[in-house]
């Protein structure tokens, strides 16, 4: 049996949840993202923070899952915030006008210091 391409961990503290995603968010795994975010709403979570630090890929179906969840969260009076998206996802969020999804303090994952400066890493 192949390993899952996306790992999801949810940690609750009262009415807050930290959801940590690791791996790829695509057509095959986006339903898992939708399921975990919908469960937060059903469970009375008021703030859902999604840590994307370990996400290696996210396509349009993943962005759609976040946008749908954000709309449902807003309707329920809940806050959904994305933290540390990979640079490519942050750019797609910016281009599509979906910046409201990002938590301001953690808008973009810092570049790894191991990436050569010519590729946009630390100098």
mmCIF file of N, CA and C in Angstrom:
data_model
loop_
_atom_site.group_PDB
_atom_site.id
_atom_site.type_symbol
_atom_site.label_atom_id
_atom_site.label_comp_id
_atom_site.label_asym_id
_atom_site.label_seq_id
_atom_site.Cartn_x
_atom_site.Cartn_y
_atom_site.Cartn_z
ATOM 1 N N UNK A 1 0.849 -1.183 0.000
ATOM 2 C CA UNK A 1 0.000 0.000 0.000
ATOM 3 C C UNK A 1 0.890 1.241 0.000
ATOM 4 N N UNK A 2 0.683 2.161 -0.951
ATOM 5 C CA UNK A 2 1.518 3.363 -1.007
ATOM 6 C C UNK A 2 1.235 4.288 0.172
ATOM 7 N N UNK A 3 2.249 5.024 0.554
ATOM 8 C CA UNK A 3 2.093 5.998 1.625
ATOM 9 C C UNK A 3 1.218 7.153 1.147
ATOM 10 N N UNK A 4 0.459 7.779 2.052
ATOM 11 C CA UNK A 4 -0.365 8.923 1.639
ATOM 12 C C UNK A 4 0.528 10.067 1.161
ATOM 13 N N UNK A 5 0.031 10.777 0.162
ATOM 14 C CA UNK A 5 0.781 11.908 -0.373
ATOM 15 C C UNK A 5 0.554 13.158 0.462
ATOM 16 N N UNK A 6 -0.406 13.102 1.377
ATOM 17 C CA UNK A 6 -0.679 14.242 2.250
ATOM 18 C C UNK A 6 -0.949 13.726 3.656
ATOM 19 N N UNK A 7 -0.203 14.247 4.593
ATOM 20 C CA UNK A 7 -0.444 13.933 6.004
ATOM 21 C C UNK A 7 -1.131 15.119 6.644
ATOM 22 N N UNK A 8 -2.127 14.830 7.466
ATOM 23 C CA UNK A 8 -2.898 15.865 8.138
ATOM 24 C C UNK A 8 -2.875 15.591 9.634
ATOM 25 N N UNK A 9 -2.517 16.611 10.389
ATOM 26 C CA UNK A 9 -2.541 16.519 11.850
ATOM 27 C C UNK A 9 -3.357 17.693 12.376
ATOM 28 N N UNK A 10 -4.285 17.382 13.277
ATOM 29 C CA UNK A 10 -5.119 18.428 13.873
ATOM 30 C C UNK A 10 -4.906 18.422 15.378
ATOM 31 N N UNK A 11 -4.603 19.600 15.898
ATOM 32 C CA UNK A 11 -4.389 19.773 17.332
ATOM 33 C C UNK A 11 -5.359 20.849 17.817
ATOM 34 N N UNK A 12 -6.267 20.469 18.704
ATOM 35 C CA UNK A 12 -7.263 21.407 19.227
ATOM 36 C C UNK A 12 -6.851 21.933 20.595
ATOM 37 N N UNK A 13 -7.207 23.170 20.828
ATOM 38 C CA UNK A 13 -7.049 23.782 22.144
ATOM 39 C C UNK A 13 -8.260 24.681 22.339
ATOM 40 N N UNK A 14 -9.203 24.197 23.130
ATOM 41 C CA UNK A 14 -10.472 24.895 23.358
ATOM 42 C C UNK A 14 -11.175 25.102 22.007
ATOM 43 N N UNK A 15 -11.362 26.336 21.596
ATOM 44 C CA UNK A 15 -12.085 26.600 20.346
ATOM 45 C C UNK A 15 -11.145 26.964 19.196
ATOM 46 N N UNK A 16 -9.875 26.625 19.347
ATOM 47 C CA UNK A 16 -8.883 26.857 18.286
ATOM 48 C C UNK A 16 -8.349 25.521 17.814
ATOM 49 N N UNK A 17 -7.988 25.460 16.542
ATOM 50 C CA UNK A 17 -7.366 24.252 15.997
ATOM 51 C C UNK A 17 -6.164 24.652 15.166
ATOM 52 N N UNK A 18 -5.107 23.877 15.296
ATOM 53 C CA UNK A 18 -3.943 23.997 14.434
ATOM 54 C C UNK A 18 -3.945 22.766 13.547
ATOM 55 N N UNK A 19 -4.037 22.988 12.251
ATOM 56 C CA UNK A 19 -4.033 21.901 11.283
ATOM 57 C C UNK A 19 -2.717 21.986 10.532
ATOM 58 N N UNK A 20 -1.922 20.939 10.621
ATOM 59 C CA UNK A 20 -0.636 20.889 9.959
ATOM 60 C C UNK A 20 -0.745 19.957 8.766
ATOM 61 N N UNK A 21 -0.441 20.473 7.594
ATOM 62 C CA UNK A 21 -0.485 19.685 6.366
ATOM 63 C C UNK A 21 0.943 19.451 5.889
ATOM 64 N N UNK A 22 1.217 18.232 5.438
ATOM 65 C CA UNK A 22 2.548 17.894 4.937
ATOM 66 C C UNK A 22 2.409 17.016 3.703
ATOM 67 N N UNK A 23 2.999 17.460 2.602
ATOM 68 C CA UNK A 23 2.945 16.691 1.367
ATOM 69 C C UNK A 23 2.312 17.489 0.251
ATOM 70 N N UNK A 24 1.581 16.778 -0.622
ATOM 71 C CA UNK A 24 0.993 17.384 -1.811
ATOM 72 C C UNK A 24 -0.513 17.548 -1.671
ATOM 73 N N UNK A 25 -0.997 18.733 -2.059
ATOM 74 C CA UNK A 25 -2.435 18.977 -2.106
ATOM 75 C C UNK A 25 -2.804 19.083 -3.582
ATOM 76 N N UNK A 26 -3.558 18.099 -4.047
ATOM 77 C CA UNK A 26 -3.955 18.057 -5.450
ATOM 78 C C UNK A 26 -5.354 17.457 -5.547
ATOM 79 N N UNK A 27 -5.765 17.101 -6.750
ATOM 80 C CA UNK A 27 -7.104 16.569 -6.972
ATOM 81 C C UNK A 27 -7.386 15.347 -6.098
ATOM 82 N N UNK A 28 -6.378 14.521 -5.868
ATOM 83 C CA UNK A 28 -6.563 13.307 -5.071
ATOM 84 C C UNK A 28 -6.630 13.575 -3.571
ATOM 85 N N UNK A 29 -5.930 14.620 -3.095
ATOM 86 C CA UNK A 29 -5.852 14.854 -1.648
ATOM 87 C C UNK A 29 -6.675 16.046 -1.163
ATOM 88 N N UNK A 30 -7.135 16.890 -2.074
ATOM 89 C CA UNK A 30 -7.943 18.053 -1.675
ATOM 90 C C UNK A 30 -9.201 17.647 -0.900
ATOM 91 N N UNK A 31 -9.860 16.518 -1.226
ATOM 92 C CA UNK A 31 -11.025 16.123 -0.422
ATOM 93 C C UNK A 31 -10.678 15.904 1.054
ATOM 94 N N UNK A 32 -9.473 15.432 1.342
ATOM 95 C CA UNK A 32 -9.037 15.270 2.726
ATOM 96 C C UNK A 32 -8.935 16.624 3.418
ATOM 97 N N UNK A 33 -8.415 17.612 2.701
ATOM 98 C CA UNK A 33 -8.322 18.974 3.249
ATOM 99 C C UNK A 33 -9.726 19.500 3.542
ATOM 100 N N UNK A 34 -10.639 19.338 2.590
ATOM 101 C CA UNK A 34 -12.021 19.794 2.793
ATOM 102 C C UNK A 34 -12.655 19.105 3.997
ATOM 103 N N UNK A 35 -12.413 17.805 4.140
ATOM 104 C CA UNK A 35 -13.000 17.035 5.236
ATOM 105 C C UNK A 35 -12.507 17.529 6.593
ATOM 106 N N UNK A 36 -11.199 17.739 6.727
ATOM 107 C CA UNK A 36 -10.672 18.169 8.024
ATOM 108 C C UNK A 36 -11.133 19.582 8.367
ATOM 109 N N UNK A 37 -11.223 20.459 7.372
ATOM 110 C CA UNK A 37 -11.682 21.829 7.642
ATOM 111 C C UNK A 37 -13.174 21.845 7.976
ATOM 112 N N UNK A 38 -13.967 21.034 7.309
ATOM 113 C CA UNK A 38 -15.401 20.943 7.618
ATOM 114 C C UNK A 38 -15.614 20.375 9.012
ATOM 115 N N UNK A 39 -14.779 19.427 9.414
ATOM 116 C CA UNK A 39 -14.891 18.851 10.754
ATOM 117 C C UNK A 39 -14.653 19.915 11.828
ATOM 118 N N UNK A 40 -13.762 20.845 11.562
ATOM 119 C CA UNK A 40 -13.521 21.936 12.513
ATOM 120 C C UNK A 40 -14.798 22.732 12.731
ATOM 121 N N UNK A 41 -15.511 23.030 11.659
ATOM 122 C CA UNK A 41 -16.762 23.784 11.776
ATOM 123 C C UNK A 41 -17.795 22.990 12.582
ATOM 124 N N UNK A 42 -17.908 21.704 12.276
ATOM 125 C CA UNK A 42 -18.876 20.861 13.005
ATOM 126 C C UNK A 42 -18.538 20.763 14.489
ATOM 127 N N UNK A 43 -17.249 20.817 14.805
ATOM 128 C CA UNK A 43 -16.803 20.648 16.186
ATOM 129 C C UNK A 43 -16.782 21.940 16.987
ATOM 130 N N UNK A 44 -17.236 23.039 16.393
ATOM 131 C CA UNK A 44 -17.314 24.300 17.117
ATOM 132 C C UNK A 44 -16.014 25.079 17.206
ATOM 133 N N UNK A 45 -15.069 24.763 16.351
ATOM 134 C CA UNK A 45 -13.809 25.511 16.329
ATOM 135 C C UNK A 45 -14.100 26.925 15.830
ATOM 136 N N UNK A 46 -13.562 27.925 16.517
ATOM 137 C CA UNK A 46 -13.784 29.325 16.136
ATOM 138 C C UNK A 46 -12.630 29.891 15.315
ATOM 139 N N UNK A 47 -11.423 29.348 15.499
ATOM 140 C CA UNK A 47 -10.261 29.774 14.721
ATOM 141 C C UNK A 47 -9.513 28.536 14.266
ATOM 142 N N UNK A 48 -9.342 28.402 12.962
ATOM 143 C CA UNK A 48 -8.585 27.284 12.393
ATOM 144 C C UNK A 48 -7.348 27.856 11.708
ATOM 145 N N UNK A 49 -6.198 27.506 12.247
ATOM 146 C CA UNK A 49 -4.919 27.919 11.683
ATOM 147 C C UNK A 49 -4.341 26.735 10.920
ATOM 148 N N UNK A 50 -4.018 26.949 9.650
ATOM 149 C CA UNK A 50 -3.499 25.882 8.802
ATOM 150 C C UNK A 50 -2.033 26.166 8.504
ATOM 151 N N UNK A 51 -1.174 25.290 9.003
ATOM 152 C CA UNK A 51 0.271 25.418 8.799
ATOM 153 C C UNK A 51 0.646 24.671 7.519
ATOM 154 N N UNK A 52 1.147 25.420 6.544
ATOM 155 C CA UNK A 52 1.508 24.857 5.246
ATOM 156 C C UNK A 52 3.021 24.710 5.077
ATOM 157 N N UNK A 53 3.767 24.800 6.156
ATOM 158 C CA UNK A 53 5.222 24.755 6.091
ATOM 159 C C UNK A 53 5.732 23.538 5.327
ATOM 160 N N UNK A 54 5.121 22.385 5.536
ATOM 161 C CA UNK A 54 5.606 21.144 4.929
ATOM 162 C C UNK A 54 4.861 20.753 3.651
ATOM 163 N N UNK A 55 4.076 21.674 3.097
ATOM 164 C CA UNK A 55 3.394 21.400 1.834
ATOM 165 C C UNK A 55 4.400 21.592 0.697
ATOM 166 N N UNK A 56 4.527 20.567 -0.136
ATOM 167 C CA UNK A 56 5.490 20.620 -1.228
ATOM 168 C C UNK A 56 4.853 20.988 -2.558
ATOM 169 N N UNK A 57 3.520 20.886 -2.651
ATOM 170 C CA UNK A 57 2.817 21.179 -3.895
ATOM 171 C C UNK A 57 1.360 21.452 -3.572
ATOM 172 N N UNK A 58 0.763 22.407 -4.268
ATOM 173 C CA UNK A 58 -0.670 22.675 -4.119
ATOM 174 C C UNK A 58 -1.181 23.183 -5.458
ATOM 175 N N UNK A 59 -2.159 22.462 -6.022
ATOM 176 C CA UNK A 59 -2.724 22.885 -7.298
ATOM 177 C C UNK A 59 -4.042 23.630 -7.081
ATOM 178 N N UNK A 60 -4.745 23.890 -8.169
ATOM 179 C CA UNK A 60 -5.997 24.659 -8.100
ATOM 180 C C UNK A 60 -7.053 23.976 -7.242
ATOM 181 N N UNK A 61 -7.067 22.659 -7.199
ATOM 182 C CA UNK A 61 -8.058 21.978 -6.365
ATOM 183 C C UNK A 61 -7.786 22.222 -4.882
ATOM 184 N N UNK A 62 -6.521 22.356 -4.525
ATOM 185 C CA UNK A 62 -6.181 22.686 -3.143
ATOM 186 C C UNK A 62 -6.589 24.109 -2.798
ATOM 187 N N UNK A 63 -6.304 25.043 -3.694
ATOM 188 C CA UNK A 63 -6.718 26.430 -3.474
ATOM 189 C C UNK A 63 -8.235 26.500 -3.373
ATOM 190 N N UNK A 64 -8.927 25.771 -4.231
ATOM 191 C CA UNK A 64 -10.386 25.746 -4.182
ATOM 192 C C UNK A 64 -10.885 25.212 -2.840
ATOM 193 N N UNK A 65 -10.231 24.193 -2.297
ATOM 194 C CA UNK A 65 -10.618 23.651 -0.988
ATOM 195 C C UNK A 65 -10.496 24.726 0.088
ATOM 196 N N UNK A 66 -9.404 25.511 0.050
ATOM 197 C CA UNK A 66 -9.225 26.586 1.027
ATOM 198 C C UNK A 66 -10.254 27.699 0.842
ATOM 199 N N UNK A 67 -10.536 28.052 -0.396
ATOM 200 C CA UNK A 67 -11.523 29.102 -0.660
ATOM 201 C C UNK A 67 -12.923 28.677 -0.216
ATOM 202 N N UNK A 68 -13.302 27.443 -0.504
ATOM 203 C CA UNK A 68 -14.611 26.926 -0.080
ATOM 204 C C UNK A 68 -14.698 26.912 1.442
ATOM 205 N N UNK A 69 -13.649 26.394 2.085
ATOM 206 C CA UNK A 69 -13.635 26.333 3.547
ATOM 207 C C UNK A 69 -13.691 27.727 4.157
ATOM 208 N N UNK A 70 -13.006 28.678 3.539
ATOM 209 C CA UNK A 70 -13.026 30.046 4.042
ATOM 210 C C UNK A 70 -14.436 30.630 3.986
ATOM 211 N N UNK A 71 -15.132 30.396 2.872
ATOM 212 C CA UNK A 71 -16.502 30.882 2.758
ATOM 213 C C UNK A 71 -17.416 30.265 3.805
ATOM 214 N N UNK A 72 -17.290 28.958 4.009
ATOM 215 C CA UNK A 72 -18.104 28.277 5.021
ATOM 216 C C UNK A 72 -17.746 28.773 6.421
ATOM 217 N N UNK A 73 -16.465 28.990 6.646
ATOM 218 C CA UNK A 73 -16.016 29.483 7.958
ATOM 219 C C UNK A 73 -16.576 30.872 8.220
ATOM 220 N N UNK A 74 -16.507 31.741 7.235
ATOM 221 C CA UNK A 74 -17.040 33.095 7.388
ATOM 222 C C UNK A 74 -18.528 33.056 7.700
ATOM 223 N N UNK A 75 -19.266 32.226 6.980
ATOM 224 C CA UNK A 75 -20.708 32.090 7.223
ATOM 225 C C UNK A 75 -21.001 31.601 8.633
ATOM 226 N N UNK A 76 -20.092 30.787 9.190
ATOM 227 C CA UNK A 76 -20.290 30.225 10.530
ATOM 228 C C UNK A 76 -19.689 31.101 11.628
ATOM 229 N N UNK A 77 -19.071 32.226 11.248
ATOM 230 C CA UNK A 77 -18.440 33.090 12.241
ATOM 231 C C UNK A 77 -17.101 32.553 12.714
ATOM 232 N N UNK A 78 -16.486 31.734 11.911
ATOM 233 C CA UNK A 78 -15.190 31.128 12.235
ATOM 234 C C UNK A 78 -14.115 31.778 11.375
ATOM 235 N N UNK A 79 -12.889 31.784 11.867
ATOM 236 C CA UNK A 79 -11.768 32.345 11.136
ATOM 237 C C UNK A 79 -10.878 31.216 10.638
ATOM 238 N N UNK A 80 -10.563 31.253 9.354
ATOM 239 C CA UNK A 80 -9.615 30.319 8.746
ATOM 240 C C UNK A 80 -8.412 31.125 8.283
ATOM 241 N N UNK A 81 -7.209 30.718 8.738
ATOM 242 C CA UNK A 81 -5.998 31.447 8.361
ATOM 243 C C UNK A 81 -4.929 30.465 7.906
ATOM 244 N N UNK A 82 -4.317 30.761 6.773
ATOM 245 C CA UNK A 82 -3.222 29.947 6.263
ATOM 246 C C UNK A 82 -1.899 30.571 6.694
ATOM 247 N N UNK A 83 -0.968 29.708 7.098
ATOM 248 C CA UNK A 83 0.351 30.161 7.550
ATOM 249 C C UNK A 83 1.443 29.473 6.736
ATOM 250 N N UNK A 84 2.466 30.222 6.374
ATOM 251 C CA UNK A 84 3.673 29.727 5.718
ATOM 252 C C UNK A 84 3.412 28.898 4.452
ATOM 253 N N UNK A 85 2.677 29.427 3.486
ATOM 254 C CA UNK A 85 2.522 28.669 2.241
ATOM 255 C C UNK A 85 3.842 28.628 1.477
ATOM 256 N N UNK A 86 4.039 27.586 0.674
ATOM 257 C CA UNK A 86 5.242 27.590 -0.166
ATOM 258 C C UNK A 86 5.179 28.792 -1.117
ATOM 259 N N UNK A 87 6.306 29.296 -1.555
ATOM 260 C CA UNK A 87 6.308 30.495 -2.406
ATOM 261 C C UNK A 87 5.408 30.387 -3.639
ATOM 262 N N UNK A 88 5.353 29.228 -4.268
ATOM 263 C CA UNK A 88 4.510 29.103 -5.465
ATOM 264 C C UNK A 88 3.032 29.253 -5.111
ATOM 265 N N UNK A 89 2.605 28.676 -3.993
ATOM 266 C CA UNK A 89 1.211 28.816 -3.574
ATOM 267 C C UNK A 89 0.930 30.256 -3.156
ATOM 268 N N UNK A 90 1.865 30.881 -2.470
ATOM 269 C CA UNK A 90 1.683 32.281 -2.079
ATOM 270 C C UNK A 90 1.485 33.156 -3.313
ATOM 271 N N UNK A 91 2.231 32.866 -4.369
ATOM 272 C CA UNK A 91 2.101 33.638 -5.609
ATOM 273 C C UNK A 91 0.737 33.422 -6.258
ATOM 274 N N UNK A 92 0.263 32.180 -6.285
ATOM 275 C CA UNK A 92 -1.060 31.885 -6.845
ATOM 276 C C UNK A 92 -2.145 32.580 -6.024
ATOM 277 N N UNK A 93 -1.995 32.572 -4.719
ATOM 278 C CA UNK A 93 -2.954 33.251 -3.848
ATOM 279 C C UNK A 93 -2.971 34.743 -4.160
ATOM 280 N N UNK A 94 -1.795 35.314 -4.354
ATOM 281 C CA UNK A 94 -1.695 36.736 -4.691
ATOM 282 C C UNK A 94 -2.340 37.031 -6.046
ATOM 283 N N UNK A 95 -2.019 36.243 -7.054
ATOM 284 C CA UNK A 95 -2.527 36.459 -8.417
ATOM 285 C C UNK A 95 -4.048 36.352 -8.468
ATOM 286 N N UNK A 96 -4.610 35.421 -7.699
ATOM 287 C CA UNK A 96 -6.054 35.185 -7.739
ATOM 288 C C UNK A 96 -6.833 36.116 -6.813
ATOM 289 N N UNK A 97 -6.146 36.998 -6.111
ATOM 290 C CA UNK A 97 -6.834 37.910 -5.204
ATOM 291 C C UNK A 97 -7.359 37.226 -3.954
ATOM 292 N N UNK A 98 -6.708 36.155 -3.569
ATOM 293 C CA UNK A 98 -7.151 35.376 -2.408
ATOM 294 C C UNK A 98 -6.296 35.626 -1.176
ATOM 295 N N UNK A 99 -5.627 36.764 -1.146
ATOM 296 C CA UNK A 99 -4.732 37.082 -0.039
ATOM 297 C C UNK A 99 -5.398 37.106 1.319
ATOM 298 N N UNK A 100 -6.715 37.256 1.351
ATOM 299 C CA UNK A 100 -7.447 37.249 2.622
ATOM 300 C C UNK A 100 -7.285 35.917 3.355
ATOM 301 N N UNK A 101 -6.858 34.866 2.650
ATOM 302 C CA UNK A 101 -6.657 33.559 3.279
ATOM 303 C C UNK A 101 -5.423 33.532 4.182
ATOM 304 N N UNK A 102 -4.467 34.390 3.887
ATOM 305 C CA UNK A 102 -3.184 34.344 4.578
ATOM 306 C C UNK A 102 -3.199 35.122 5.876
ATOM 307 N N UNK A 103 -2.579 34.550 6.896
ATOM 308 C CA UNK A 103 -2.359 35.265 8.144
ATOM 309 C C UNK A 103 -1.207 36.222 7.883
ATOM 310 N N UNK A 104 -1.403 37.485 8.164
ATOM 311 C CA UNK A 104 -0.428 38.521 7.808
ATOM 312 C C UNK A 104 0.972 38.259 8.337
ATOM 313 N N UNK A 105 1.088 37.797 9.570
ATOM 314 C CA UNK A 105 2.413 37.619 10.157
ATOM 315 C C UNK A 105 3.162 36.437 9.569
ATOM 316 N N UNK A 106 2.441 35.506 8.986
ATOM 317 C CA UNK A 106 3.061 34.292 8.459
ATOM 318 C C UNK A 106 2.681 34.102 7.001
ATOM 319 N N UNK A 107 2.713 35.174 6.239
ATOM 320 C CA UNK A 107 2.204 35.142 4.872
ATOM 321 C C UNK A 107 2.977 34.200 3.961
ATOM 322 N N UNK A 108 4.279 34.168 4.072
ATOM 323 C CA UNK A 108 5.060 33.327 3.175
ATOM 324 C C UNK A 108 6.127 32.598 3.967
ATOM 325 N N UNK A 109 6.292 31.329 3.656
ATOM 326 C CA UNK A 109 7.323 30.523 4.297
ATOM 327 C C UNK A 109 8.678 31.095 3.918
ATOM 328 N N UNK A 110 9.571 31.263 4.894
ATOM 329 C CA UNK A 110 10.901 31.774 4.574
ATOM 330 C C UNK A 110 11.635 30.800 3.657
ATOM 331 N N UNK A 111 12.475 31.344 2.761
ATOM 332 C CA UNK A 111 13.270 30.497 1.892
ATOM 333 C C UNK A 111 14.325 29.772 2.699
ATOM 334 N N UNK A 112 14.612 28.552 2.300
ATOM 335 C CA UNK A 112 15.637 27.765 2.962
ATOM 336 C C UNK A 112 16.999 28.415 2.725
ATOM 337 N N UNK A 113 17.838 28.484 3.750
ATOM 338 C CA UNK A 113 19.176 29.059 3.555
ATOM 339 C C UNK A 113 20.046 28.171 2.669
ATOM 340 N N UNK A 114 19.595 26.939 2.383
ATOM 341 C CA UNK A 114 20.373 26.026 1.554
ATOM 342 C C UNK A 114 20.161 26.283 0.062
ATOM 343 N N UNK A 115 19.199 27.117 -0.299
ATOM 344 C CA UNK A 115 18.947 27.430 -1.705
ATOM 345 C C UNK A 115 19.971 28.462 -2.156
ATOM 346 N N UNK A 116 20.684 28.231 -3.247
ATOM 347 C CA UNK A 116 21.690 29.201 -3.704
ATOM 348 C C UNK A 116 21.066 30.562 -3.979
ATOM 349 N N UNK A 117 21.835 31.614 -3.756
ATOM 350 C CA UNK A 117 21.366 32.969 -3.930
ATOM 351 C C UNK A 117 20.837 33.214 -5.340
ATOM 352 N N UNK A 118 21.423 32.608 -6.332
ATOM 353 C CA UNK A 118 20.977 32.802 -7.726
ATOM 354 C C UNK A 118 19.552 32.304 -7.931
ATOM 355 N N UNK A 119 19.094 31.405 -7.062
ATOM 356 C CA UNK A 119 17.745 30.872 -7.164
ATOM 357 C C UNK A 119 16.784 31.551 -6.187
ATOM 358 N N UNK A 120 17.201 32.606 -5.558
ATOM 359 C CA UNK A 120 16.332 33.352 -4.663
ATOM 360 C C UNK A 120 16.543 33.045 -3.196
ATOM 361 N N UNK A 121 17.579 32.316 -2.849
ATOM 362 C CA UNK A 121 17.843 31.968 -1.461
ATOM 363 C C UNK A 121 18.662 33.026 -0.767
ATOM 364 N N UNK A 122 19.137 32.684 0.417
ATOM 365 C CA UNK A 122 19.936 33.612 1.225
ATOM 366 C C UNK A 122 21.264 33.903 0.531
ATOM 367 N N UNK A 123 21.744 35.089 0.722
ATOM 368 C CA UNK A 123 23.015 35.489 0.107
ATOM 369 C C UNK A 123 24.116 35.454 1.109
#
